[in-house]
């Protein structure tokens, strides 16, 4: 592995390497992120080989014909948790290094411990290297998960070399390191968690995994912007990066792959948090739909395509008169900039005067919608709240909204509509161009050419006239009862929402 040697600084945010100190990272533009790497310099070839687990790494240095390599070598073995296997692309690949990232407290330790349980129960020896918790703490956590299987060892150690020495003496099938931020190597500068330590520990684990054929799961804490030193640096070297996500106070957790050398990154595993650990959710679509809310104005159901599986998710929106000079646009689980675009389209192409309203959008279940097929649903949820009319009961909304207000095609419309049919939906509003494709599932199909069509055809009777509606019904220029301090809106054109 030829690596650049002698780089002595790198960015603690993105891992950019440089021989010189820099005030602002040339790669990610972060200020003051330069961190000094260990004095020994080169992270790979330049370092003298040390210890048993390193020695093995040199053995495979002769090239082989790619065609001769037996793909049977990468036979996967199930992890024992179906949703984890799905996200990994079909199971654990021996000798792979997998990073399990996520916010603190999201459930990474619980998930990896459950996986260790399942693996050990199936006869794969597992070594848990606990750097954060004592063995008693881990045992306490384990006792909540059920009977502890044999073949699951725990080592409370923060010195990585010591841990690897133990692991290479009797290589288990799987090693779990919880967490990489607590591990350190004596000959590397910096406290545990410093970029230099995280990087060197990651590389040592990589060499161990590749040379011993042991699968290593690395737990790493990340903050929302990835600011904590480490995981970003690790992302480059590991085979797969799985992120465990969810809203802290909601009980669903979603496991998704941000990188996967052995499979697709689109797959998604869905879990529910319980007292006895994470429980796999067999039918996430049902779980994410709240029955009662569907008749309310401001609610819409979208089918977001997550890997091979469409997921029905409810979007809720609340539009109310703003009492601020700059209306608020607050979202949970949806990109606020995308919302701003959709609101501008609603304003300019449909004529909904949303410019002086606060708009809140929430995706239920702690799911994040980042796929264009959910545009229509989000726009309709906002329009529905604004107008005070619910979306027709039992309607699925699928489509991308263009800047001109047209409903664009989405991928795999048939799969999305079929999923809705399975959980009892009656009709689906789909891009007009895909109406024929969508018909197979037995739902009533409403072909939609534009967002205006969707609002005309799919918003039901008015429920009550909320302030937003009364105001919209009046002259659009100026609504009654508004605080006079507000500056008048420009005659044409939407205000730029944030
Ligand atoms: P933990 O696995 O320790 O999170 P992390 O390792 O990511 O910091 O979980 C945080 C807390 O939540 C812990 O007190 C256990 C609790 N928890 C449950 O009770 N049930 C669950 O299903 C999960 C995932 C966690
Ligand atoms: Mg933990």
PDB file of N, CA and C in Angstrom, residues 83-147:
ATOM      1  N   UNK A  83     -31.838  -6.935   9.707  1.00  0.00           N
ATOM      2  CA  UNK A  83     -31.754  -5.560   9.199  1.00  0.00           C
ATOM      3  C   UNK A  83     -30.294  -5.133   9.020  1.00  0.00           C
ATOM      4  N   UNK A  84     -29.417  -5.628   9.871  1.00  0.00           N
ATOM      5  CA  UNK A  84     -27.997  -5.307   9.729  1.00  0.00           C
ATOM      6  C   UNK A  84     -27.454  -5.960   8.458  1.00  0.00           C
ATOM      7  N   UNK A  85     -27.844  -7.211   8.240  1.00  0.00           N
ATOM      8  CA  UNK A  85     -27.413  -7.911   7.031  1.00  0.00           C
ATOM      9  C   UNK A  85     -27.884  -7.184   5.780  1.00  0.00           C
ATOM     10  N   UNK A  86     -29.115  -6.701   5.815  1.00  0.00           N
ATOM     11  CA  UNK A  86     -29.666  -5.987   4.675  1.00  0.00           C
ATOM     12  C   UNK A  86     -28.814  -4.753   4.359  1.00  0.00           C
ATOM     13  N   UNK A  87     -28.458  -4.018   5.404  1.00  0.00           N
ATOM     14  CA  UNK A  87     -27.688  -2.792   5.187  1.00  0.00           C
ATOM     15  C   UNK A  87     -26.263  -3.109   4.733  1.00  0.00           C
ATOM     16  N   UNK A  88     -25.716  -4.206   5.261  1.00  0.00           N
ATOM     17  CA  UNK A  88     -24.356  -4.583   4.862  1.00  0.00           C
ATOM     18  C   UNK A  88     -24.320  -5.156   3.449  1.00  0.00           C
ATOM     19  N   UNK A  89     -25.461  -5.468   2.908  1.00  0.00           N
ATOM     20  CA  UNK A  89     -25.515  -5.999   1.554  1.00  0.00           C
ATOM     21  C   UNK A  89     -25.563  -7.517   1.546  1.00  0.00           C
ATOM     22  N   UNK A  90     -26.047  -8.117   2.624  1.00  0.00           N
ATOM     23  CA  UNK A  90     -26.245  -9.561   2.625  1.00  0.00           C
ATOM     24  C   UNK A  90     -25.503 -10.315   3.707  1.00  0.00           C
ATOM     25  N   UNK A  91     -24.822  -9.616   4.580  1.00  0.00           N
ATOM     26  CA  UNK A  91     -24.148 -10.314   5.669  1.00  0.00           C
ATOM     27  C   UNK A  91     -22.749  -9.773   5.895  1.00  0.00           C
ATOM     28  N   UNK A  92     -22.083 -10.349   6.870  1.00  0.00           N
ATOM     29  CA  UNK A  92     -20.746  -9.882   7.241  1.00  0.00           C
ATOM     30  C   UNK A  92     -19.700 -10.500   6.325  1.00  0.00           C
ATOM     31  N   UNK A  93     -18.805  -9.665   5.828  1.00  0.00           N
ATOM     32  CA  UNK A  93     -17.714 -10.164   4.997  1.00  0.00           C
ATOM     33  C   UNK A  93     -16.487 -10.355   5.891  1.00  0.00           C
ATOM     34  N   UNK A  94     -15.932 -11.565   5.917  1.00  0.00           N
ATOM     35  CA  UNK A  94     -14.771 -11.807   6.776  1.00  0.00           C
ATOM     36  C   UNK A  94     -13.621 -10.877   6.407  1.00  0.00           C
ATOM     37  N   UNK A  95     -12.930 -10.388   7.410  1.00  0.00           N
ATOM     38  CA  UNK A  95     -11.778  -9.525   7.172  1.00  0.00           C
ATOM     39  C   UNK A  95     -12.139  -8.099   6.832  1.00  0.00           C
ATOM     40  N   UNK A  96     -13.392  -7.743   6.994  1.00  0.00           N
ATOM     41  CA  UNK A  96     -13.763  -6.362   6.661  1.00  0.00           C
ATOM     42  C   UNK A  96     -13.741  -5.488   7.908  1.00  0.00           C
ATOM     43  N   UNK A  97     -13.591  -4.197   7.662  1.00  0.00           N
ATOM     44  CA  UNK A  97     -13.574  -3.224   8.746  1.00  0.00           C
ATOM     45  C   UNK A  97     -14.800  -2.344   8.565  1.00  0.00           C
ATOM     46  N   UNK A  98     -15.680  -2.343   9.559  1.00  0.00           N
ATOM     47  CA  UNK A  98     -16.960  -1.645   9.427  1.00  0.00           C
ATOM     48  C   UNK A  98     -17.074  -0.602  10.530  1.00  0.00           C
ATOM     49  N   UNK A  99     -17.334   0.618  10.136  1.00  0.00           N
ATOM     50  CA  UNK A  99     -17.524   1.700  11.110  1.00  0.00           C
ATOM     51  C   UNK A  99     -19.004   1.870  11.395  1.00  0.00           C
ATOM     52  N   UNK A 100     -19.353   1.828  12.665  1.00  0.00           N
ATOM     53  CA  UNK A 100     -20.737   2.097  13.063  1.00  0.00           C
ATOM     54  C   UNK A 100     -20.746   3.456  13.738  1.00  0.00           C
ATOM     55  N   UNK A 101     -21.257   4.460  13.026  1.00  0.00           N
ATOM     56  CA  UNK A 101     -21.225   5.822  13.551  1.00  0.00           C
ATOM     57  C   UNK A 101     -22.596   6.281  14.006  1.00  0.00           C
ATOM     58  N   UNK A 102     -22.610   7.379  14.721  1.00  0.00           N
ATOM     59  CA  UNK A 102     -23.884   7.933  15.148  1.00  0.00           C
ATOM     60  C   UNK A 102     -23.696   8.860  16.323  1.00  0.00           C
ATOM     61  N   UNK A 103     -24.729   9.614  16.614  1.00  0.00           N
ATOM     62  CA  UNK A 103     -24.665  10.552  17.732  1.00  0.00           C
ATOM     63  C   UNK A 103     -24.528   9.784  19.049  1.00  0.00           C
ATOM     64  N   UNK A 104     -23.930  10.416  20.036  1.00  0.00           N
ATOM     65  CA  UNK A 104     -23.861   9.763  21.346  1.00  0.00           C
ATOM     66  C   UNK A 104     -25.267   9.465  21.864  1.00  0.00           C
ATOM     67  N   UNK A 105     -25.430   8.288  22.432  1.00  0.00           N
ATOM     68  CA  UNK A 105     -26.719   7.933  23.026  1.00  0.00           C
ATOM     69  C   UNK A 105     -27.755   7.422  22.060  1.00  0.00           C
ATOM     70  N   UNK A 106     -27.370   7.242  20.818  1.00  0.00           N
ATOM     71  CA  UNK A 106     -28.357   6.844  19.816  1.00  0.00           C
ATOM     72  C   UNK A 106     -28.603   5.333  19.849  1.00  0.00           C
ATOM     73  N   UNK A 107     -27.644   4.583  20.374  1.00  0.00           N
ATOM     74  CA  UNK A 107     -27.845   3.131  20.486  1.00  0.00           C
ATOM     75  C   UNK A 107     -26.776   2.286  19.820  1.00  0.00           C
ATOM     76  N   UNK A 108     -25.606   2.861  19.559  1.00  0.00           N
ATOM     77  CA  UNK A 108     -24.553   2.112  18.871  1.00  0.00           C
ATOM     78  C   UNK A 108     -24.053   0.942  19.719  1.00  0.00           C
ATOM     79  N   UNK A 109     -23.831   1.209  21.011  1.00  0.00           N
ATOM     80  CA  UNK A 109     -23.324   0.138  21.870  1.00  0.00           C
ATOM     81  C   UNK A 109     -24.350  -0.974  21.988  1.00  0.00           C
ATOM     82  N   UNK A 110     -25.615  -0.587  22.087  1.00  0.00           N
ATOM     83  CA  UNK A 110     -26.664  -1.585  22.196  1.00  0.00           C
ATOM     84  C   UNK A 110     -26.732  -2.431  20.925  1.00  0.00           C
ATOM     85  N   UNK A 111     -26.696  -1.774  19.794  1.00  0.00           N
ATOM     86  CA  UNK A 111     -26.785  -2.497  18.527  1.00  0.00           C
ATOM     87  C   UNK A 111     -25.608  -3.460  18.354  1.00  0.00           C
ATOM     88  N   UNK A 112     -24.403  -2.978  18.630  1.00  0.00           N
ATOM     89  CA  UNK A 112     -23.246  -3.857  18.426  1.00  0.00           C
ATOM     90  C   UNK A 112     -23.254  -5.000  19.436  1.00  0.00           C
ATOM     91  N   UNK A 113     -23.728  -4.717  20.630  1.00  0.00           N
ATOM     92  CA  UNK A 113     -23.801  -5.798  21.619  1.00  0.00           C
ATOM     93  C   UNK A 113     -24.836  -6.839  21.191  1.00  0.00           C
ATOM     94  N   UNK A 114     -25.951  -6.369  20.663  1.00  0.00           N
ATOM     95  CA  UNK A 114     -26.969  -7.311  20.193  1.00  0.00           C
ATOM     96  C   UNK A 114     -26.426  -8.171  19.053  1.00  0.00           C
ATOM     97  N   UNK A 115     -25.635  -7.529  18.207  1.00  0.00           N
ATOM     98  CA  UNK A 115     -25.055  -8.267  17.096  1.00  0.00           C
ATOM     99  C   UNK A 115     -24.074  -9.305  17.635  1.00  0.00           C
ATOM    100  N   UNK A 116     -23.292  -8.899  18.632  1.00  0.00           N
ATOM    101  CA  UNK A 116     -22.349  -9.828  19.241  1.00  0.00           C
ATOM    102  C   UNK A 116     -23.095 -11.015  19.849  1.00  0.00           C
ATOM    103  N   UNK A 117     -24.220 -10.738  20.479  1.00  0.00           N
ATOM    104  CA  UNK A 117     -25.061 -11.798  21.034  1.00  0.00           C
ATOM    105  C   UNK A 117     -25.452 -12.786  19.947  1.00  0.00           C
ATOM    106  N   UNK A 118     -25.991 -12.214  18.877  1.00  0.00           N
ATOM    107  CA  UNK A 118     -26.519 -13.057  17.805  1.00  0.00           C
ATOM    108  C   UNK A 118     -25.399 -13.879  17.169  1.00  0.00           C
ATOM    109  N   UNK A 119     -24.241 -13.248  16.995  1.00  0.00           N
ATOM    110  CA  UNK A 119     -23.118 -13.961  16.380  1.00  0.00           C
ATOM    111  C   UNK A 119     -22.630 -15.075  17.287  1.00  0.00           C
ATOM    112  N   UNK A 120     -22.450 -14.753  18.566  1.00  0.00           N
ATOM    113  CA  UNK A 120     -21.946 -15.750  19.502  1.00  0.00           C
ATOM    114  C   UNK A 120     -22.920 -16.916  19.615  1.00  0.00           C
ATOM    115  N   UNK A 121     -24.218 -16.586  19.595  1.00  0.00           N
ATOM    116  CA  UNK A 121     -25.223 -17.640  19.698  1.00  0.00           C
ATOM    117  C   UNK A 121     -25.162 -18.582  18.501  1.00  0.00           C
ATOM    118  N   UNK A 122     -24.675 -18.069  17.366  1.00  0.00           N
ATOM    119  CA  UNK A 122     -24.568 -18.917  16.178  1.00  0.00           C
ATOM    120  C   UNK A 122     -23.200 -19.570  16.077  1.00  0.00           C
ATOM    121  N   UNK A 123     -22.387 -19.409  17.090  1.00  0.00           N
ATOM    122  CA  UNK A 123     -21.114 -20.116  17.107  1.00  0.00           C
ATOM    123  C   UNK A 123     -19.923 -19.322  16.616  1.00  0.00           C
ATOM    124  N   UNK A 124     -20.094 -18.024  16.338  1.00  0.00           N
ATOM    125  CA  UNK A 124     -18.947 -17.203  15.962  1.00  0.00           C
ATOM    126  C   UNK A 124     -18.387 -16.543  17.220  1.00  0.00           C
ATOM    127  N   UNK A 125     -17.154 -16.839  17.598  1.00  0.00           N
ATOM    128  CA  UNK A 125     -16.607 -16.193  18.793  1.00  0.00           C
ATOM    129  C   UNK A 125     -16.453 -14.686  18.564  1.00  0.00           C
ATOM    130  N   UNK A 126     -16.830 -13.910  19.564  1.00  0.00           N
ATOM    131  CA  UNK A 126     -16.767 -12.454  19.446  1.00  0.00           C
ATOM    132  C   UNK A 126     -15.967 -11.885  20.605  1.00  0.00           C
ATOM    133  N   UNK A 127     -15.110 -10.931  20.296  1.00  0.00           N
ATOM    134  CA  UNK A 127     -14.396 -10.208  21.345  1.00  0.00           C
ATOM    135  C   UNK A 127     -14.867  -8.771  21.344  1.00  0.00           C
ATOM    136  N   UNK A 128     -15.398  -8.319  22.485  1.00  0.00           N
ATOM    137  CA  UNK A 128     -15.802  -6.931  22.602  1.00  0.00           C
ATOM    138  C   UNK A 128     -14.693  -6.177  23.320  1.00  0.00           C
ATOM    139  N   UNK A 129     -14.135  -5.183  22.682  1.00  0.00           N
ATOM    140  CA  UNK A 129     -13.137  -4.348  23.337  1.00  0.00           C
ATOM    141  C   UNK A 129     -13.853  -3.088  23.809  1.00  0.00           C
ATOM    142  N   UNK A 130     -14.033  -2.996  25.117  1.00  0.00           N
ATOM    143  CA  UNK A 130     -14.811  -1.877  25.664  1.00  0.00           C
ATOM    144  C   UNK A 130     -13.859  -0.828  26.211  1.00  0.00           C
ATOM    145  N   UNK A 131     -13.897   0.322  25.616  1.00  0.00           N
ATOM    146  CA  UNK A 131     -13.052   1.404  26.093  1.00  0.00           C
ATOM    147  C   UNK A 131     -13.833   2.425  26.887  1.00  0.00           C
ATOM    148  N   UNK A 132     -15.154   2.347  26.771  1.00  0.00           N
ATOM    149  CA  UNK A 132     -15.986   3.370  27.401  1.00  0.00           C
ATOM    150  C   UNK A 132     -16.614   2.913  28.685  1.00  0.00           C
ATOM    151  N   UNK A 133     -16.915   1.618  28.718  1.00  0.00           N
ATOM    152  CA  UNK A 133     -17.662   1.136  29.869  1.00  0.00           C
ATOM    153  C   UNK A 133     -16.885   0.026  30.548  1.00  0.00           C
ATOM    154  N   UNK A 134     -17.156  -0.152  31.837  1.00  0.00           N
ATOM    155  CA  UNK A 134     -16.499  -1.242  32.550  1.00  0.00           C
ATOM    156  C   UNK A 134     -17.196  -2.546  32.197  1.00  0.00           C
ATOM    157  N   UNK A 135     -16.545  -3.655  32.529  1.00  0.00           N
ATOM    158  CA  UNK A 135     -17.158  -4.947  32.183  1.00  0.00           C
ATOM    159  C   UNK A 135     -18.497  -5.137  32.891  1.00  0.00           C
ATOM    160  N   UNK A 136     -18.614  -4.548  34.084  1.00  0.00           N
ATOM    161  CA  UNK A 136     -19.882  -4.688  34.806  1.00  0.00           C
ATOM    162  C   UNK A 136     -20.985  -3.890  34.112  1.00  0.00           C
ATOM    163  N   UNK A 137     -20.612  -2.727  33.629  1.00  0.00           N
ATOM    164  CA  UNK A 137     -21.617  -1.931  32.910  1.00  0.00           C
ATOM    165  C   UNK A 137     -22.100  -2.656  31.664  1.00  0.00           C
ATOM    166  N   UNK A 138     -21.157  -3.255  30.963  1.00  0.00           N
ATOM    167  CA  UNK A 138     -21.544  -3.982  29.757  1.00  0.00           C
ATOM    168  C   UNK A 138     -22.392  -5.193  30.123  1.00  0.00           C
ATOM    169  N   UNK A 139     -22.025  -5.829  31.237  1.00  0.00           N
ATOM    170  CA  UNK A 139     -22.785  -6.995  31.671  1.00  0.00           C
ATOM    171  C   UNK A 139     -24.218  -6.598  32.035  1.00  0.00           C
ATOM    172  N   UNK A 140     -24.347  -5.439  32.667  1.00  0.00           N
ATOM    173  CA  UNK A 140     -25.674  -4.942  33.033  1.00  0.00           C
ATOM    174  C   UNK A 140     -26.514  -4.688  31.792  1.00  0.00           C
ATOM    175  N   UNK A 141     -25.887  -4.051  30.818  1.00  0.00           N
ATOM    176  CA  UNK A 141     -26.587  -3.794  29.566  1.00  0.00           C
ATOM    177  C   UNK A 141     -26.983  -5.118  28.919  1.00  0.00           C
ATOM    178  N   UNK A 142     -26.038  -6.074  28.976  1.00  0.00           N
ATOM    179  CA  UNK A 142     -26.277  -7.363  28.341  1.00  0.00           C
ATOM    180  C   UNK A 142     -27.445  -8.087  28.992  1.00  0.00           C
ATOM    181  N   UNK A 143     -27.546  -7.942  30.329  1.00  0.00           N
ATOM    182  CA  UNK A 143     -28.600  -8.695  30.998  1.00  0.00           C
ATOM    183  C   UNK A 143     -29.987  -8.192  30.595  1.00  0.00           C
ATOM    184  N   UNK A 144     -30.060  -6.949  30.096  1.00  0.00           N
ATOM    185  CA  UNK A 144     -31.355  -6.472  29.619  1.00  0.00           C
ATOM    186  C   UNK A 144     -31.708  -7.061  28.258  1.00  0.00           C
ATOM    187  N   UNK A 145     -30.678  -7.516  27.558  1.00  0.00           N
ATOM    188  CA  UNK A 145     -30.916  -8.040  26.207  1.00  0.00           C
ATOM    189  C   UNK A 145     -31.326  -9.507  26.212  1.00  0.00           C
ATOM    190  N   UNK A 146     -31.132 -10.184  27.337  1.00  0.00           N
ATOM    191  CA  UNK A 146     -31.499 -11.588  27.376  1.00  0.00           C
ATOM    192  C   UNK A 146     -30.348 -12.427  27.870  1.00  0.00           C
ATOM    193  N   UNK A 147     -30.504 -13.752  27.780  1.00  0.00           N
ATOM    194  CA  UNK A 147     -29.436 -14.639  28.261  1.00  0.00           C
ATOM    195  C   UNK A 147     -28.151 -14.432  27.451  1.00  0.00           C
TER     196      UNK A 147
END
